[in-house]
Coordinates of C-alpha atoms in Angstrom, one line a residue:
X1 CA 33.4 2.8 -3.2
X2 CA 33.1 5.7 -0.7
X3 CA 33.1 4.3 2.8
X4 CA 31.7 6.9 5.1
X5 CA 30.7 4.5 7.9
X6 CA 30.1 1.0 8.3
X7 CA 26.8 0.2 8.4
X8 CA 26.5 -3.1 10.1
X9 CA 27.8 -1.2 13.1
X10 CA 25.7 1.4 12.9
X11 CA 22.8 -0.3 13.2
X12 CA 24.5 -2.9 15.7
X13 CA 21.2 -2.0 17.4
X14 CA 18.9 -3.0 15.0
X15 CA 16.3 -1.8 12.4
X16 CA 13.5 -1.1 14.3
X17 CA 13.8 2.4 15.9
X18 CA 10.8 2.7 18.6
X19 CA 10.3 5.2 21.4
X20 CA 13.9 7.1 20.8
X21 CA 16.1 3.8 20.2
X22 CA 17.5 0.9 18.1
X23 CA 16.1 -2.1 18.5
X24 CA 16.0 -5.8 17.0
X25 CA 13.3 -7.0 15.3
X26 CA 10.9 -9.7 17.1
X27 CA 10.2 -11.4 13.4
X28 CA 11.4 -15.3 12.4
X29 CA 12.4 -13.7 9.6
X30 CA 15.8 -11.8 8.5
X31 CA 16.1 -9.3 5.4
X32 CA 19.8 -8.0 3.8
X33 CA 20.3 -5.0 2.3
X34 CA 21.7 -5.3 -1.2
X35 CA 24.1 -2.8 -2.9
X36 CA 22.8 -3.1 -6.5
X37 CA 25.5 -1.9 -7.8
X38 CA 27.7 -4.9 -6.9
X39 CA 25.0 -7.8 -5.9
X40 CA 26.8 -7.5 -2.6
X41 CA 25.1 -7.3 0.9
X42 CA 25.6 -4.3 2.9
X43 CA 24.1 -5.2 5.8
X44 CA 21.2 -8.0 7.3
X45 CA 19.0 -7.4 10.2
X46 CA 16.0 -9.0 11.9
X47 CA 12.6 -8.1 10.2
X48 CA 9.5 -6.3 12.1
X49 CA 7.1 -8.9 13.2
X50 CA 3.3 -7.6 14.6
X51 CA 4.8 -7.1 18.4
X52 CA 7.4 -4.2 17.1
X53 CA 4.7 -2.8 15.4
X54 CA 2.4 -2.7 18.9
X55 CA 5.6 -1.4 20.7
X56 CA 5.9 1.6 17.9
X57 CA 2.1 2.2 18.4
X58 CA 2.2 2.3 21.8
X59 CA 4.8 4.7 21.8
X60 CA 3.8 6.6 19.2
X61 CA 0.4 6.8 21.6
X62 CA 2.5 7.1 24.5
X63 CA 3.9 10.7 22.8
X64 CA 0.9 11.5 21.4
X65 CA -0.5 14.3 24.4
X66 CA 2.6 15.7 25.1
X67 CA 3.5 16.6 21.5
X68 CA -0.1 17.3 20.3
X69 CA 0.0 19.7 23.4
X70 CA 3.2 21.5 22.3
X71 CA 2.3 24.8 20.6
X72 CA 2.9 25.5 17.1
X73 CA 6.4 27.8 18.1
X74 CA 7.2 24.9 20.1
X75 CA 6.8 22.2 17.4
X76 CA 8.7 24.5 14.7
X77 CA 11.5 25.4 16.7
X78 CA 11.8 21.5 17.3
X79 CA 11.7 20.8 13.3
X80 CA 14.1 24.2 12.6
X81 CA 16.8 21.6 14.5
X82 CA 15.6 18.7 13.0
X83 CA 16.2 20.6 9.3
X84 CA 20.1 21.5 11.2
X85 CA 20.8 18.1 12.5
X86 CA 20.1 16.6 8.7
X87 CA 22.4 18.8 7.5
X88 CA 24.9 18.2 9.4
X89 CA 24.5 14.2 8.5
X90 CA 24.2 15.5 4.6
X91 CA 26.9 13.2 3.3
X92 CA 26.0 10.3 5.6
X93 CA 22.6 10.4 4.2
X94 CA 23.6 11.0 0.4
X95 CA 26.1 7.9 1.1
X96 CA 23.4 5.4 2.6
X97 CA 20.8 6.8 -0.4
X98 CA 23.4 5.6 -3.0
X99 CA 24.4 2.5 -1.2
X100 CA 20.8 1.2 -0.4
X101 CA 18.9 2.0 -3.8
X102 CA 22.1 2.6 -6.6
X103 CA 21.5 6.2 -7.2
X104 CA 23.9 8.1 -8.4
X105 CA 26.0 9.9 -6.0
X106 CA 25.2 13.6 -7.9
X107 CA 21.4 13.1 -7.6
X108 CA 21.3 12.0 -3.7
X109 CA 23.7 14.8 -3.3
X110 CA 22.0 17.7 -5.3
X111 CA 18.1 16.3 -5.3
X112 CA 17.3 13.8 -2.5
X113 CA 18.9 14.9 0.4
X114 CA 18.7 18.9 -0.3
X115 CA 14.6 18.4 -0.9
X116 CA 14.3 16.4 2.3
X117 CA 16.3 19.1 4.1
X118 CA 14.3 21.9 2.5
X119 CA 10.9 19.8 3.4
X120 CA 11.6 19.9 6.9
X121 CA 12.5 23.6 6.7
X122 CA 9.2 24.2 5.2
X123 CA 7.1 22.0 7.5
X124 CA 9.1 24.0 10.4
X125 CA 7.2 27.2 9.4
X126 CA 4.0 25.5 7.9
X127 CA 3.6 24.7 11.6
X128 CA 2.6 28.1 12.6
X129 CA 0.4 28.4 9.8
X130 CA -2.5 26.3 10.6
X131 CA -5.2 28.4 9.4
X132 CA -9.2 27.8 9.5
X133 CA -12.0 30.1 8.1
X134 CA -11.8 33.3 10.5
X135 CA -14.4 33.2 13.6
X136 CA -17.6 35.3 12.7
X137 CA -21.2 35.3 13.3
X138 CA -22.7 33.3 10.5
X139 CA -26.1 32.2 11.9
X140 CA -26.4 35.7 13.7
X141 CA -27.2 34.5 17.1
X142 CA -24.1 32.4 17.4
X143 CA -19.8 33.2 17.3
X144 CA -18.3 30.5 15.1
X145 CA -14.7 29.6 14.4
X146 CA -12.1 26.8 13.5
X147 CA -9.9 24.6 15.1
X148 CA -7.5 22.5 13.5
X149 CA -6.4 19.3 15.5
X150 CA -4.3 16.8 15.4
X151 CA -5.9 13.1 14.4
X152 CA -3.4 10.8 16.6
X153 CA -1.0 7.9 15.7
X154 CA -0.4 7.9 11.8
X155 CA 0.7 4.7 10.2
X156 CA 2.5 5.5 6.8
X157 CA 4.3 2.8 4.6
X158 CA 6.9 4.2 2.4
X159 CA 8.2 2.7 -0.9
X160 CA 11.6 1.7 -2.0
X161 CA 12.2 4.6 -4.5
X162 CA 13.3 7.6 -2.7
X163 CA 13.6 6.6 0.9
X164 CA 14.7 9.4 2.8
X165 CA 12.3 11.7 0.8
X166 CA 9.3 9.6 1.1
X167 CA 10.4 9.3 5.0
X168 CA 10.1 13.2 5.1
X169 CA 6.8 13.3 3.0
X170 CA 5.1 10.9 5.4
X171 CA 6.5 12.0 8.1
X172 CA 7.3 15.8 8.0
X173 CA 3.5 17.2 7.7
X174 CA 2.2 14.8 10.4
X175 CA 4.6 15.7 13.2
X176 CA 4.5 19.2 12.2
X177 CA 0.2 19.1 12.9
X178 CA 1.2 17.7 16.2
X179 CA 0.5 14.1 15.5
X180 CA 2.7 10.9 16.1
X181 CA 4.4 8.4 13.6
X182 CA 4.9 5.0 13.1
X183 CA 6.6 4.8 9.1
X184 CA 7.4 1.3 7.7
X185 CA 10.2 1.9 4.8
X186 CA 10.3 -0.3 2.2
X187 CA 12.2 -3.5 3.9
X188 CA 14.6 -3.3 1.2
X189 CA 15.9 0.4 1.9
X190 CA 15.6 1.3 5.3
X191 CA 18.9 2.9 6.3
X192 CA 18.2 6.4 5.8
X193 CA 14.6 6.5 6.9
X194 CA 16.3 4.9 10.6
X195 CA 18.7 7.4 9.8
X196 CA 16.2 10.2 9.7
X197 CA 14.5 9.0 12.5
X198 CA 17.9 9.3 14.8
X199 CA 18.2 13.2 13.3
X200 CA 14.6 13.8 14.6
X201 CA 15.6 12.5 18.1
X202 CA 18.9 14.0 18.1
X203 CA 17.0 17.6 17.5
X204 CA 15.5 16.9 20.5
X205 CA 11.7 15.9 19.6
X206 CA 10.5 13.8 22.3
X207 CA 11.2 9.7 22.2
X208 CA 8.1 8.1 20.3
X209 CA 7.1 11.5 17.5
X210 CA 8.8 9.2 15.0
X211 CA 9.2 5.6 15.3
X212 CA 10.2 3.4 12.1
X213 CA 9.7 -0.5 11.7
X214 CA 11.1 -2.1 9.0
X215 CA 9.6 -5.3 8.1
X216 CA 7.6 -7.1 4.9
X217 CA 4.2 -5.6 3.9
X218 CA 2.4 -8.8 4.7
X219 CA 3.8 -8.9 8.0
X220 CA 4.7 -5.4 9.7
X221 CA 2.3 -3.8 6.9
X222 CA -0.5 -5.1 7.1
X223 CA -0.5 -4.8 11.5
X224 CA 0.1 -1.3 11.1
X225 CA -2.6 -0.3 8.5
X226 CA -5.1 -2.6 10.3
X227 CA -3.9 -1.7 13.9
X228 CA -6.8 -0.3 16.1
X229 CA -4.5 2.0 18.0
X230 CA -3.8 3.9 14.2
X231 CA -6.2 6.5 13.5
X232 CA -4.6 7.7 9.9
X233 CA -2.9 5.3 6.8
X234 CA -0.5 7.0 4.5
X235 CA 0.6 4.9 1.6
X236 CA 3.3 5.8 -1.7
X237 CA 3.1 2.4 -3.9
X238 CA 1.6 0.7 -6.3
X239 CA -2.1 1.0 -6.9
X240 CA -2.7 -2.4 -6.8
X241 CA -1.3 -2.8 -3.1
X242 CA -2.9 0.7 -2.2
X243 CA -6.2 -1.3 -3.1
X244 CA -5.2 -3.7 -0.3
X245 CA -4.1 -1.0 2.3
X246 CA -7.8 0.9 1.4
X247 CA -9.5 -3.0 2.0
X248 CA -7.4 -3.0 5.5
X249 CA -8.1 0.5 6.6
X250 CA -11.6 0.3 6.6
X251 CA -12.1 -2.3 8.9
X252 CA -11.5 0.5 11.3
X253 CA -12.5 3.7 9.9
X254 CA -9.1 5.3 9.0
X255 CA -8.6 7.9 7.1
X256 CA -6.9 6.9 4.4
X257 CA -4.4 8.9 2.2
X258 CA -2.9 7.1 -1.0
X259 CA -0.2 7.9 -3.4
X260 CA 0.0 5.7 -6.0
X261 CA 1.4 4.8 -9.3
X262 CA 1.4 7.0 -12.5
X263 CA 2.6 6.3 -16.5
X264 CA 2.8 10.2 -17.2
X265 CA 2.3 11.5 -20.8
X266 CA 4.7 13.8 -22.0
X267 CA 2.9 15.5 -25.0
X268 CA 4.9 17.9 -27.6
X269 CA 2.8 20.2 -29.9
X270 CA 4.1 20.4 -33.6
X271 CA 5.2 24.3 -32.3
X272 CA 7.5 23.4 -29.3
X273 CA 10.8 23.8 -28.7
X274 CA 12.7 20.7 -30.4
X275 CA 15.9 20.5 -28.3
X276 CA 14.4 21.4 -24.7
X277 CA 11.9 18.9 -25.5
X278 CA 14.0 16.3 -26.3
X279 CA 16.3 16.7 -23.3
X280 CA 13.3 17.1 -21.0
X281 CA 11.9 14.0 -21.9
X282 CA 15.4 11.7 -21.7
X283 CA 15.6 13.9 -18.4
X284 CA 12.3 13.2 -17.1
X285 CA 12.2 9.7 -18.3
X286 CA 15.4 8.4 -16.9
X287 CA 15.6 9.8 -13.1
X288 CA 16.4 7.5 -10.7
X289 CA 16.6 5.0 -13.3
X290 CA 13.2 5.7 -14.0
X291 CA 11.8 4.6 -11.0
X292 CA 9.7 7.7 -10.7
X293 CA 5.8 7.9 -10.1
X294 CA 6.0 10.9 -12.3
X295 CA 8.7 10.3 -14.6
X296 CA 8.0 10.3 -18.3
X297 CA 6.6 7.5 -19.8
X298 CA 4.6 8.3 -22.7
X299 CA 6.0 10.7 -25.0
X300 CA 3.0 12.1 -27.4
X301 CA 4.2 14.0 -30.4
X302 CA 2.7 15.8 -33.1
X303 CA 3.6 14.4 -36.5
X304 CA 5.2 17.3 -37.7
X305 CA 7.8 16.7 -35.0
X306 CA 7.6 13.0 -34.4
X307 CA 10.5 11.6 -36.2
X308 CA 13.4 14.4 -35.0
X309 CA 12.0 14.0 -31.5
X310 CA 12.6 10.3 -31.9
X311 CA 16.2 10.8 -33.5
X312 CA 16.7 13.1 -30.6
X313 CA 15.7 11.6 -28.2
X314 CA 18.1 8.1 -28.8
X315 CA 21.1 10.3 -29.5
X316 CA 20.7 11.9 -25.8
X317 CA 20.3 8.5 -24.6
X318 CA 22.9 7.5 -26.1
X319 CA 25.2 9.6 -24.4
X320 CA 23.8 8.8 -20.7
X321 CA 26.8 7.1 -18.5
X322 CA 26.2 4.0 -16.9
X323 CA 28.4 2.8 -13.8
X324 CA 29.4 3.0 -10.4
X325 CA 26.7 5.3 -8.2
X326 CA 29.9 6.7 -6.6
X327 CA 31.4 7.9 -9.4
X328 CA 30.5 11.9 -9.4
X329 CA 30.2 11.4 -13.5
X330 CA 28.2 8.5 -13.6
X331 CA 24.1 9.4 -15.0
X332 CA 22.6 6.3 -14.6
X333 CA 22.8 3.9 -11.5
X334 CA 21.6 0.5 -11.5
X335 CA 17.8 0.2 -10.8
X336 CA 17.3 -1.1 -6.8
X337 CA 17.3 -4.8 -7.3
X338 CA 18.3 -7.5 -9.9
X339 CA 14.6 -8.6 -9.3
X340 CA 13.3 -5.1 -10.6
X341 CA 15.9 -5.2 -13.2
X342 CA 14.3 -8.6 -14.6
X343 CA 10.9 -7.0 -14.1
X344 CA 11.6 -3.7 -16.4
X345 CA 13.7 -6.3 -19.1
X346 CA 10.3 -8.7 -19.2
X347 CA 8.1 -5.5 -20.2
X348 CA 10.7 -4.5 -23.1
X349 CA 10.8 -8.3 -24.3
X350 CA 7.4 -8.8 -24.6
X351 CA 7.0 -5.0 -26.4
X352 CA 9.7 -6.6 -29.3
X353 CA 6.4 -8.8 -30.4
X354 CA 4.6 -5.6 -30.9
X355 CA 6.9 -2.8 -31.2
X356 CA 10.6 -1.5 -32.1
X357 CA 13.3 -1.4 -29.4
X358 CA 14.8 2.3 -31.2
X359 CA 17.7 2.3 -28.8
X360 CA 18.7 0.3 -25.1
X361 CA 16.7 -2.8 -24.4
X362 CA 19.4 -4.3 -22.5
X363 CA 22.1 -5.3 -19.5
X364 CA 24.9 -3.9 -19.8
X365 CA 27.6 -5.9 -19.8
X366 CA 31.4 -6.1 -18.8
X367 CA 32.3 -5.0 -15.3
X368 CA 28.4 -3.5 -15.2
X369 CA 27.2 -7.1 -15.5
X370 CA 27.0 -8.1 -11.7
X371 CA 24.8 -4.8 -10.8
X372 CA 21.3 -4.5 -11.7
X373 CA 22.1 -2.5 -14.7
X374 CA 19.8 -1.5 -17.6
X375 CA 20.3 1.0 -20.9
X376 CA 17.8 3.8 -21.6
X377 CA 15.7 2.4 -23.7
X378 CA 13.1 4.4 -26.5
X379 CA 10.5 2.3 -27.9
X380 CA 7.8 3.2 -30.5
X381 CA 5.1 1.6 -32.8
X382 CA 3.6 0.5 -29.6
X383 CA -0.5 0.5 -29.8
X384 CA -2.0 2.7 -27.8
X385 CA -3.5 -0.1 -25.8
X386 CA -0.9 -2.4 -25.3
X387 CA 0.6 -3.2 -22.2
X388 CA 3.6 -0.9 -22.4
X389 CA 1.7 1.8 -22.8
X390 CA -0.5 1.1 -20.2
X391 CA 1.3 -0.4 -17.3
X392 CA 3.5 1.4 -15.2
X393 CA 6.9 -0.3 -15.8
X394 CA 9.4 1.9 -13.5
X395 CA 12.3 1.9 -15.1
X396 CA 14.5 3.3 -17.5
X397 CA 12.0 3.4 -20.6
X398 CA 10.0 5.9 -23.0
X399 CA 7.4 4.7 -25.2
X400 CA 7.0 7.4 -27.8
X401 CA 3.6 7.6 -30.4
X402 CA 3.0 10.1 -32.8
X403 CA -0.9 12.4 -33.0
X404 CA -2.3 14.6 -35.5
X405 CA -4.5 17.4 -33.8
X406 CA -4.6 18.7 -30.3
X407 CA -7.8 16.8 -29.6
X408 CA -6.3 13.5 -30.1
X409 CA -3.1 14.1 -28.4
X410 CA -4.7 15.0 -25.1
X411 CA -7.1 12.0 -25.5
X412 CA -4.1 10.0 -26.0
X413 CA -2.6 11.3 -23.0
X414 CA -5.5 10.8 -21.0
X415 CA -5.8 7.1 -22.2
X416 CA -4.4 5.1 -18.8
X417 CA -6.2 4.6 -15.2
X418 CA -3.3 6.9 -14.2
X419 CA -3.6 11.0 -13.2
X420 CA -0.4 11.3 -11.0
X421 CA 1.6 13.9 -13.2
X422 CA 1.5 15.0 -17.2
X423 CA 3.5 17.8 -19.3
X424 CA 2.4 20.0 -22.4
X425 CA 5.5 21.5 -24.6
X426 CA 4.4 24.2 -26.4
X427 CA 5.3 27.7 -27.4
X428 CA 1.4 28.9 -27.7
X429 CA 0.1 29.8 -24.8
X430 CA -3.7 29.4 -25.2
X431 CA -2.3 25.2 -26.3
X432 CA -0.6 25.1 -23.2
X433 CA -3.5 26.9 -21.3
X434 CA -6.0 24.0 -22.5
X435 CA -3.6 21.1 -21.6
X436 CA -3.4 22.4 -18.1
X437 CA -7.3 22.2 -17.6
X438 CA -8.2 18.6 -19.9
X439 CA -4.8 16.9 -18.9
X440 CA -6.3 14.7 -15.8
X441 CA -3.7 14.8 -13.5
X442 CA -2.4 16.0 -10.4
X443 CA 0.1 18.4 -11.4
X444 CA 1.0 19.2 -15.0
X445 CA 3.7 20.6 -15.9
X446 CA 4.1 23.0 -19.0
X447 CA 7.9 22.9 -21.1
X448 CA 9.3 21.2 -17.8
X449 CA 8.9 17.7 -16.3
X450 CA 9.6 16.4 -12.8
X451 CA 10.9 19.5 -10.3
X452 CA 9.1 19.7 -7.7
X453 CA 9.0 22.0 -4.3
X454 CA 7.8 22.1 -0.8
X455 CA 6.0 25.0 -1.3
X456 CA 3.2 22.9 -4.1
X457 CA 1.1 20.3 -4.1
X458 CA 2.2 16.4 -4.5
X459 CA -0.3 13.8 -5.4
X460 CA -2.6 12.2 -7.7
X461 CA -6.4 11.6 -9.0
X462 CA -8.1 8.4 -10.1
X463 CA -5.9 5.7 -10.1
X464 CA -3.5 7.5 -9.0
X465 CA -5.0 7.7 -5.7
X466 CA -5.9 10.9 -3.4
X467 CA -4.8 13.7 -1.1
X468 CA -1.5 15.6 -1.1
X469 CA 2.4 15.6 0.1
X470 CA 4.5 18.7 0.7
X471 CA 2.5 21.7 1.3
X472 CA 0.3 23.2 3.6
X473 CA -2.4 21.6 1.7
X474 CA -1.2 18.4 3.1
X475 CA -2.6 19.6 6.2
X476 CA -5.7 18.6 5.0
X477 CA -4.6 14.7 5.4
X478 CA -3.1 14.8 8.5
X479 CA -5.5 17.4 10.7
X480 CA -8.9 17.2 12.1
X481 CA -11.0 20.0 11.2
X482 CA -13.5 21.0 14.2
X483 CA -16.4 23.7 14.5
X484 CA -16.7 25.4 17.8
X485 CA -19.9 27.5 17.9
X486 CA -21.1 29.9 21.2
X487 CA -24.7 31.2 21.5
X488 CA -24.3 35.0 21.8
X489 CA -27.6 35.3 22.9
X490 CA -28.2 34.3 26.7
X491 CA -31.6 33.6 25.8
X492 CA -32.8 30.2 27.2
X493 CA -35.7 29.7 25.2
X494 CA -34.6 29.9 21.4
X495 CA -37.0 30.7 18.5
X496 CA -36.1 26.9 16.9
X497 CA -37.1 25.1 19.9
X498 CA -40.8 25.2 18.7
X499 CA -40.0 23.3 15.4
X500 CA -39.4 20.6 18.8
X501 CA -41.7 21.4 21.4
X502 CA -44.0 24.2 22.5
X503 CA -45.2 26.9 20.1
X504 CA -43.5 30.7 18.8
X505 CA -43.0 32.9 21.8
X506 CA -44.9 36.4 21.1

């Protein structure tokens, strides 16, 4: 294994990084870090408990003038060397990515820690580029224009799958609108979100813009999303705990932003491209082990196609490499624990009642056996309702079902709670034209499946949740919108003060 640095003496200090500095958590309660690759521990620390989470508030609040005051040149030249500092810890964070959640060492390297880079590069300029509707006269009598503010301390809980991007999702367009942040990472991968958090401070932004607790949801999660002092939630996880953080937010009139899980349909018209389909869907089904809000999960395919999809599709997955996440030709890493391992095997197990396991369906064994290891795996003759279809399973498995006309295929496709992500393979524009308007989603994607950039839009409808990462649209979460209107006039008795008192001056 690559050893970069140790990490038990890196974070000597702690997990909790609050106010500019590592700290220990004030918990009972102790969490270790698991290589799931080996079964081995990396490294154990002391758990948030609700006091770490008032000290990260209060210095989150503490910051909270100073860097809402800074002006938008000031706050993007402070992320411009935020983006530098990260990439000059590149390799440190690709190593701790890989180590923490089993990724292979070619997709931290070339997708996770370049798009978190490239996020904080974007937010740098977004942050000059807070626009409102122009100032203008619109009632005649009165000058009118809009400000765009900053809403205070955020509290944003980030989930185990990509750590350091989610870190800069949550984090990146909230600093950047001149608010403060307290993130809780997932307590089972917090090394690069600290890690992150020590870039921001290095680059200079003031002690307390970014403060990270890393502690269980019941305990460190549920203070922060139900703290007073927090004026904004953000939440990436699963719907049904989003449900929870929504029940918790409202006690105190938070805004609320939620990102949440997804079982996206990947449809194929009888006219698409064979080939680029079938590697798109192995593609976009098996990233990060699958454990992707918007990987592929549902593969619709029109008759005409369906059976050479399917032999397509098991041959590529056939060819995928599992083994070590440091091994610059491995494809497939482990998934982040033995625990979601189990999880993924139970839905699979229970589908062989119902369905046909074409290809995978298993642990690997040999010297895979001790890592949380399991084989692309294509299923089909699944019903549409049953629960493998319909429940979001995150891991390394495509259910594929075969349609006859383009009516049924996109109601087939619309046929979960979901609306996170969807794609439409087609070489007929007008087909791929409808899909984009009746697939109910978030962002669909047409003869591609998963890329996303900093420039667009992330996020979800119905299930699925609301509001957007990346983007300046994500300005919309994370600013307050305020209308400022002058009387032009310098009259002191107005016309509308009758409908009030007195009668129409003549």
């Amino acid at each position: 294994m690559d050893q970069r640095f140790d990490v038990t003496e890196r974070f000597a200090d702690g997990a909790q990084y609050i106010a500019g500095r590592l700290r220990q958590g004030g918990s009972e309660g102790t969490h270790q870090v698991i290589d799931p690759a080996t079964g081995e521990q990396v490294f154990g620390y002391r758990l948030a408990g609700a006091a770490d989470v008032d000290a990260a508030v209060a210095a989150a609040g503490a910051a909270f003038p100073e860097w809402a005051g800074a002006t938008p040149g000031e706050r993007s030249d402070a992320l411009h060397r935020f983006a530098a500092v990260l990439t000059e810890r590149a390799d440190d964070l690709a190593y701790a990515e890989s180590l923490q959640c089993g990724k292979p060492i070619k997709l931290s390297t070339e997708f996770d820690v370049p798009g978190s880079i490239d996020n904080t590069s974007f937010f740098a300029g977004a942050a000059r580029q807070l626009e409102g509707k122009a100032a203008g006269e619109y009632s005649g009598d009165h000058t009118s224009y809009i400000r765009r503010e900053p809403i205070g301390v955020i509290g944003s809980i980030a989930p185990w799958n990509y750590p350091l991007q989610m870190a800069a999702w949550k984090v990146l367009p909230a600093i950047a609108a001149g608010n403060t942040i307290v993130l809780k990472p997932a307590e089972l991968t917090p090394l690069t979100s600290l890690m992150f958090a020590q870039a921001a401070t290095e680059a200079g932004l003031p002690d307390g813009v970014v403060n990270v607790v890393s502690g269980t949801g019941a305990e460190a999660g549920e203070r922060l999303v139900s703290h007073p002092a927090v004026a904004m939630t953000s939440f990436t996880g699963s719907t049904a705990v989003g449900k929870r953080v929504a029940e918790l937010a409202t006690s105190t009139v938070k805004r609320i932003h939620l990102e949440l899980g997804g079982k996206a349909p990947f449809v194929v018209f009888d006219d698409a491209d064979l080939e680029a389909a079938a590697h798109g869907a192995v593609a976009g089904a098996l990233i990060n082990s699958g454990q992707d809000c918007t990987a592929a999960t549902r593969a619709y395919v029109q008759r005409p196609l369906y059976d050479a999809f399917v032999a397509a599709v098991a041959d590529l997955m056939a060819s995928v490499r599992l083994g070590d996440p440091f091994d610059p030709h491995t494809d497939l890493g482990p998934l982040v624990s033995h625990a979601q391992r189990d999880r993924v095997a139970g839905f699979v197990d229970r589908a062989r009642g119902y369905a046909t396991v074409v290809t995978g369906g298993d642990a690997p064994g040999g010297d895979l056996a001790k890592g949380a290891y399991y084989r692309p795996t294509l299923i089909t003759g699944a019903p549409q309702d049953s629960e493998i279809v319909q429940s979001e399973i995150f891991g390394p498995v495509l259910v594929v079902l075969p349609f006859d006309d383009d009516d049924e295929g996109i109601a087939l496709a619309n046929d979960t709670p979901y609306g996170l992500a969807a794609s439409a393979w087609s070489r007929d524009v007008y087909r791929t034209g409808r899909a984009s308007r009746e697939l109910r989603a978030g962002c669909v994607w047409i003869n591609d499946h998963i890329p996303i950039i900093s420039e667009m839009p992330h996020g979800g409808v119905r299930a699925s949740g609301f509001g957007k990462d990346m983007s300046a649209y994500s300005f919309e979460e994370y600013t307050q919108v305020k209308h400022v209107m002058f009387d032009n006039t310098a009259v002191v008795r107005k016309d509308w003060h009758r409908t009030v008192f007195g009668d129409r001056q003549t």
